[in-house]
Amino acid sequence: MELLVAVARLGSLGRAARELGISQPAASGRLRGLERRLGVALVRRSPGGSALTDSGALVTEWARRVLEAAEDFDAGARALRGRRDSRLRVAASMTVAEYLLPGWLTALHGRHPGTAVSLAAGNSVVVARQVAAGEADLGFVEGLDVPAALDAAVIGHDRLLVVVAPRHPWAARRRPLPAAELAATPLLLREEGSGTRQVLDAGLAVHGGPALPLLELASTTAVKTAAVGGAGPAVLSELAVADELSAHRLVEVPVAGLDLRRELRAVWPSGHRPAGPARDLLALTRNPAPRGQPFRA
């Protein structure tokens, strides 16, 4: 249709082809194909140029309307994409929000400097609820299950560690701690609904689940601070305690017969694959972690 309109305006198939960046034989082939589909002749060709037939003039007027509508459609779609790309709402579980997202968002800013990013941090249950309700474009969770309303992709793996302050009796153990003893001991724990708590509860289920918490705190940082201060044993992500272990402010306590590995997932509304900045952020999560960081993609 663009070729036909150009022929009508320029009076030459050759000039129309050059304007559209195609060869004259290709232009001739396209016009013949359009004529075959419509069943009418559209252009009369002569050594002096090309002229529209009566049917061609009528079809050209229709084509102009279609092209104008297509341009309006494209402009509207670009505006919608621009509005979509102008902001990105991310919800993330505490561990991902504190220890992984800052690096990803810094890299994303390099690709989309004009995108305003908002981050809501909470436990995995809250994050899944926000994404399902349309309050976040992309979420990151650490829990065991993904709600049916969401699609998900595994972006990495993490494991939980039992840690204590260096002066705690467990720090001097020469053998792994029995899982049953861990289950019977009051611990510094994240709140119910957090991915950390879900994995620990599942791991200790065969031993009756964990004892009543010594303290139940709503952030990883709060649990870690209490553990460093000697309040008691804690169960935290390897990501969260890497620096404290290196500096010997905390000591890892191996536990026999307990698997506390977990998957980290990106989640989004079911059937709506991330697009624009959300798609690029998801792609960034697949990059290797900085050297020395325990995150395993």
PDB file of C-alpha atoms in Angstrom, residues 134-272:
ATOM      1  CA  GLY A 134      -0.817  -5.842  39.910  1.00  0.00           C
ATOM      2  CA  GLU A 135       0.977  -3.673  42.471  1.00  0.00           C
ATOM      3  CA  ALA A 136       4.408  -4.707  41.150  1.00  0.00           C
ATOM      4  CA  ASP A 137       5.604  -5.473  37.636  1.00  0.00           C
ATOM      5  CA  LEU A 138       8.187  -8.020  38.728  1.00  0.00           C
ATOM      6  CA  GLY A 139       8.840  -9.804  42.009  1.00  0.00           C
ATOM      7  CA  PHE A 140      11.593 -11.884  43.578  1.00  0.00           C
ATOM      8  CA  VAL A 141      10.842 -14.573  46.150  1.00  0.00           C
ATOM      9  CA  GLU A 142      12.697 -17.196  48.162  1.00  0.00           C
ATOM     10  CA  GLY A 143       9.836 -19.442  49.253  1.00  0.00           C
ATOM     11  CA  LEU A 144       9.169 -23.050  48.369  1.00  0.00           C
ATOM     12  CA  ASP A 145       6.021 -22.549  46.281  1.00  0.00           C
ATOM     13  CA  VAL A 146       4.735 -20.124  43.654  1.00  0.00           C
ATOM     14  CA  PRO A 147       1.011 -19.197  43.701  1.00  0.00           C
ATOM     15  CA  ALA A 148      -1.041 -20.384  40.740  1.00  0.00           C
ATOM     16  CA  ALA A 149      -1.689 -16.772  39.663  1.00  0.00           C
ATOM     17  CA  LEU A 150       2.011 -16.260  38.936  1.00  0.00           C
ATOM     18  CA  ASP A 151       4.572 -17.523  36.461  1.00  0.00           C
ATOM     19  CA  ALA A 152       8.128 -17.920  37.670  1.00  0.00           C
ATOM     20  CA  ALA A 153      11.710 -18.534  36.609  1.00  0.00           C
ATOM     21  CA  VAL A 154      14.532 -19.769  38.802  1.00  0.00           C
ATOM     22  CA  ILE A 155      17.247 -17.100  38.816  1.00  0.00           C
ATOM     23  CA  GLY A 156      19.666 -18.690  41.271  1.00  0.00           C
ATOM     24  CA  HIS A 157      20.254 -20.849  44.312  1.00  0.00           C
ATOM     25  CA  ASP A 158      21.017 -20.043  47.915  1.00  0.00           C
ATOM     26  CA  ARG A 159      21.305 -21.976  51.166  1.00  0.00           C
ATOM     27  CA  LEU A 160      20.510 -21.200  54.757  1.00  0.00           C
ATOM     28  CA  LEU A 161      23.190 -21.416  57.421  1.00  0.00           C
ATOM     29  CA  VAL A 162      22.972 -21.846  61.169  1.00  0.00           C
ATOM     30  CA  VAL A 163      25.218 -19.150  62.642  1.00  0.00           C
ATOM     31  CA  VAL A 164      26.219 -18.091  66.156  1.00  0.00           C
ATOM     32  CA  ALA A 165      28.460 -15.500  67.751  1.00  0.00           C
ATOM     33  CA  PRO A 166      32.046 -16.744  68.334  1.00  0.00           C
ATOM     34  CA  ARG A 167      31.483 -17.048  72.097  1.00  0.00           C
ATOM     35  CA  HIS A 168      28.389 -19.248  71.755  1.00  0.00           C
ATOM     36  CA  PRO A 169      28.970 -22.906  72.847  1.00  0.00           C
ATOM     37  CA  TRP A 170      28.022 -24.188  69.403  1.00  0.00           C
ATOM     38  CA  ALA A 171      30.924 -22.260  67.865  1.00  0.00           C
ATOM     39  CA  ALA A 172      33.392 -24.686  69.468  1.00  0.00           C
ATOM     40  CA  ARG A 173      31.662 -27.870  68.307  1.00  0.00           C
ATOM     41  CA  ARG A 174      33.839 -30.373  66.487  1.00  0.00           C
ATOM     42  CA  ARG A 175      30.955 -32.406  65.098  1.00  0.00           C
ATOM     43  CA  PRO A 176      27.872 -31.292  63.168  1.00  0.00           C
ATOM     44  CA  LEU A 177      24.881 -30.338  65.268  1.00  0.00           C
ATOM     45  CA  PRO A 178      22.080 -32.947  65.150  1.00  0.00           C
ATOM     46  CA  ALA A 179      19.015 -31.612  63.337  1.00  0.00           C
ATOM     47  CA  ALA A 180      16.836 -32.692  66.263  1.00  0.00           C
ATOM     48  CA  GLU A 181      18.852 -30.498  68.629  1.00  0.00           C
ATOM     49  CA  LEU A 182      18.467 -27.543  66.286  1.00  0.00           C
ATOM     50  CA  ALA A 183      14.712 -28.151  66.187  1.00  0.00           C
ATOM     51  CA  ALA A 184      14.512 -28.196  69.979  1.00  0.00           C
ATOM     52  CA  THR A 185      16.486 -24.963  70.432  1.00  0.00           C
ATOM     53  CA  PRO A 186      14.817 -21.523  70.469  1.00  0.00           C
ATOM     54  CA  LEU A 187      16.302 -19.579  67.554  1.00  0.00           C
ATOM     55  CA  LEU A 188      16.474 -16.062  66.190  1.00  0.00           C
ATOM     56  CA  LEU A 189      14.091 -16.333  63.232  1.00  0.00           C
ATOM     57  CA  ARG A 190      12.413 -14.363  60.490  1.00  0.00           C
ATOM     58  CA  GLU A 191       8.658 -14.027  60.663  1.00  0.00           C
ATOM     59  CA  GLU A 192       6.219 -16.580  59.247  1.00  0.00           C
ATOM     60  CA  GLY A 193       5.657 -15.968  55.541  1.00  0.00           C
ATOM     61  CA  SER A 194       9.307 -15.276  54.834  1.00  0.00           C
ATOM     62  CA  GLY A 195      11.105 -17.610  52.435  1.00  0.00           C
ATOM     63  CA  THR A 196      13.758 -18.273  55.082  1.00  0.00           C
ATOM     64  CA  ARG A 197      11.146 -19.397  57.585  1.00  0.00           C
ATOM     65  CA  GLN A 198       9.359 -21.572  55.028  1.00  0.00           C
ATOM     66  CA  VAL A 199      12.538 -23.449  54.114  1.00  0.00           C
ATOM     67  CA  LEU A 200      13.539 -23.938  57.759  1.00  0.00           C
ATOM     68  CA  ASP A 201      10.063 -25.128  58.751  1.00  0.00           C
ATOM     69  CA  ALA A 202      10.050 -27.635  55.892  1.00  0.00           C
ATOM     70  CA  GLY A 203      13.555 -28.857  56.706  1.00  0.00           C
ATOM     71  CA  LEU A 204      12.750 -29.443  60.379  1.00  0.00           C
ATOM     72  CA  ALA A 205       9.227 -30.798  59.801  1.00  0.00           C
ATOM     73  CA  VAL A 206      10.405 -34.392  60.359  1.00  0.00           C
ATOM     74  CA  HIS A 207      11.658 -33.295  63.793  1.00  0.00           C
ATOM     75  CA  GLY A 208       8.401 -31.604  64.730  1.00  0.00           C
ATOM     76  CA  GLY A 209       9.349 -28.209  63.325  1.00  0.00           C
ATOM     77  CA  PRO A 210      11.387 -25.512  65.045  1.00  0.00           C
ATOM     78  CA  ALA A 211      10.818 -24.638  68.676  1.00  0.00           C
ATOM     79  CA  LEU A 212       9.109 -21.401  69.620  1.00  0.00           C
ATOM     80  CA  PRO A 213      11.430 -18.601  68.458  1.00  0.00           C
ATOM     81  CA  LEU A 214      13.764 -16.903  70.855  1.00  0.00           C
ATOM     82  CA  LEU A 215      13.055 -13.758  68.840  1.00  0.00           C
ATOM     83  CA  GLU A 216      10.947 -13.384  65.704  1.00  0.00           C
ATOM     84  CA  LEU A 217      12.093 -10.432  63.612  1.00  0.00           C
ATOM     85  CA  ALA A 218      10.828  -8.930  60.364  1.00  0.00           C
ATOM     86  CA  SER A 219      14.130  -8.307  58.605  1.00  0.00           C
ATOM     87  CA  THR A 220      17.290 -10.216  57.822  1.00  0.00           C
ATOM     88  CA  THR A 221      19.419  -7.359  59.119  1.00  0.00           C
ATOM     89  CA  ALA A 222      17.645  -7.414  62.492  1.00  0.00           C
ATOM     90  CA  VAL A 223      18.155 -11.172  62.886  1.00  0.00           C
ATOM     91  CA  LYS A 224      21.813 -10.862  61.917  1.00  0.00           C
ATOM     92  CA  THR A 225      22.424  -7.978  64.305  1.00  0.00           C
ATOM     93  CA  ALA A 226      20.898  -9.946  67.168  1.00  0.00           C
ATOM     94  CA  ALA A 227      23.054 -12.974  66.326  1.00  0.00           C
ATOM     95  CA  VAL A 228      26.260 -10.930  66.162  1.00  0.00           C
ATOM     96  CA  GLY A 229      25.328  -9.450  69.529  1.00  0.00           C
ATOM     97  CA  GLY A 230      25.185 -12.928  71.059  1.00  0.00           C
ATOM     98  CA  ALA A 231      21.424 -13.145  71.542  1.00  0.00           C
ATOM     99  CA  GLY A 232      21.346 -16.719  70.258  1.00  0.00           C
ATOM    100  CA  PRO A 233      21.643 -18.973  67.195  1.00  0.00           C
ATOM    101  CA  ALA A 234      20.152 -17.732  63.932  1.00  0.00           C
ATOM    102  CA  VAL A 235      19.265 -19.247  60.573  1.00  0.00           C
ATOM    103  CA  LEU A 236      20.097 -16.895  57.725  1.00  0.00           C
ATOM    104  CA  SER A 237      20.913 -16.828  54.041  1.00  0.00           C
ATOM    105  CA  GLU A 238      24.506 -17.454  53.054  1.00  0.00           C
ATOM    106  CA  LEU A 239      24.250 -14.189  51.133  1.00  0.00           C
ATOM    107  CA  ALA A 240      23.371 -12.262  54.272  1.00  0.00           C
ATOM    108  CA  VAL A 241      26.198 -13.511  56.488  1.00  0.00           C
ATOM    109  CA  ALA A 242      29.107 -13.778  54.040  1.00  0.00           C
ATOM    110  CA  ASP A 243      30.841 -10.658  55.383  1.00  0.00           C
ATOM    111  CA  GLU A 244      30.259 -11.577  59.032  1.00  0.00           C
ATOM    112  CA  LEU A 245      31.688 -15.057  58.498  1.00  0.00           C
ATOM    113  CA  SER A 246      34.759 -13.647  56.752  1.00  0.00           C
ATOM    114  CA  ALA A 247      35.320 -11.179  59.591  1.00  0.00           C
ATOM    115  CA  HIS A 248      34.678 -13.899  62.242  1.00  0.00           C
ATOM    116  CA  ARG A 249      31.827 -11.933  63.759  1.00  0.00           C
ATOM    117  CA  LEU A 250      29.705 -15.039  63.195  1.00  0.00           C
ATOM    118  CA  VAL A 251      30.562 -18.727  63.018  1.00  0.00           C
ATOM    119  CA  GLU A 252      28.770 -21.278  60.850  1.00  0.00           C
ATOM    120  CA  VAL A 253      27.468 -24.347  62.683  1.00  0.00           C
ATOM    121  CA  PRO A 254      27.187 -27.409  60.376  1.00  0.00           C
ATOM    122  CA  VAL A 255      23.993 -29.414  60.908  1.00  0.00           C
ATOM    123  CA  ALA A 256      23.791 -33.132  60.212  1.00  0.00           C
ATOM    124  CA  GLY A 257      20.959 -34.461  58.073  1.00  0.00           C
ATOM    125  CA  LEU A 258      19.417 -31.106  57.177  1.00  0.00           C
ATOM    126  CA  ASP A 259      19.162 -29.707  53.646  1.00  0.00           C
ATOM    127  CA  LEU A 260      18.474 -25.970  53.679  1.00  0.00           C
ATOM    128  CA  ARG A 261      19.165 -25.193  50.036  1.00  0.00           C
ATOM    129  CA  ARG A 262      16.582 -23.137  48.208  1.00  0.00           C
ATOM    130  CA  GLU A 263      15.787 -21.632  44.834  1.00  0.00           C
ATOM    131  CA  LEU A 264      15.476 -17.915  44.228  1.00  0.00           C
ATOM    132  CA  ARG A 265      12.764 -17.045  41.716  1.00  0.00           C
ATOM    133  CA  ALA A 266      11.523 -14.118  39.705  1.00  0.00           C
ATOM    134  CA  VAL A 267       7.713 -14.003  39.510  1.00  0.00           C
ATOM    135  CA  TRP A 268       5.230 -12.111  37.348  1.00  0.00           C
ATOM    136  CA  PRO A 269       1.476 -12.308  36.572  1.00  0.00           C
ATOM    137  CA  SER A 270       0.595 -15.555  34.827  1.00  0.00           C
ATOM    138  CA  GLY A 271       0.504 -15.247  31.043  1.00  0.00           C
ATOM    139  CA  HIS A 272       2.191 -11.829  30.953  1.00  0.00           C
TER     140      HIS A 272
END
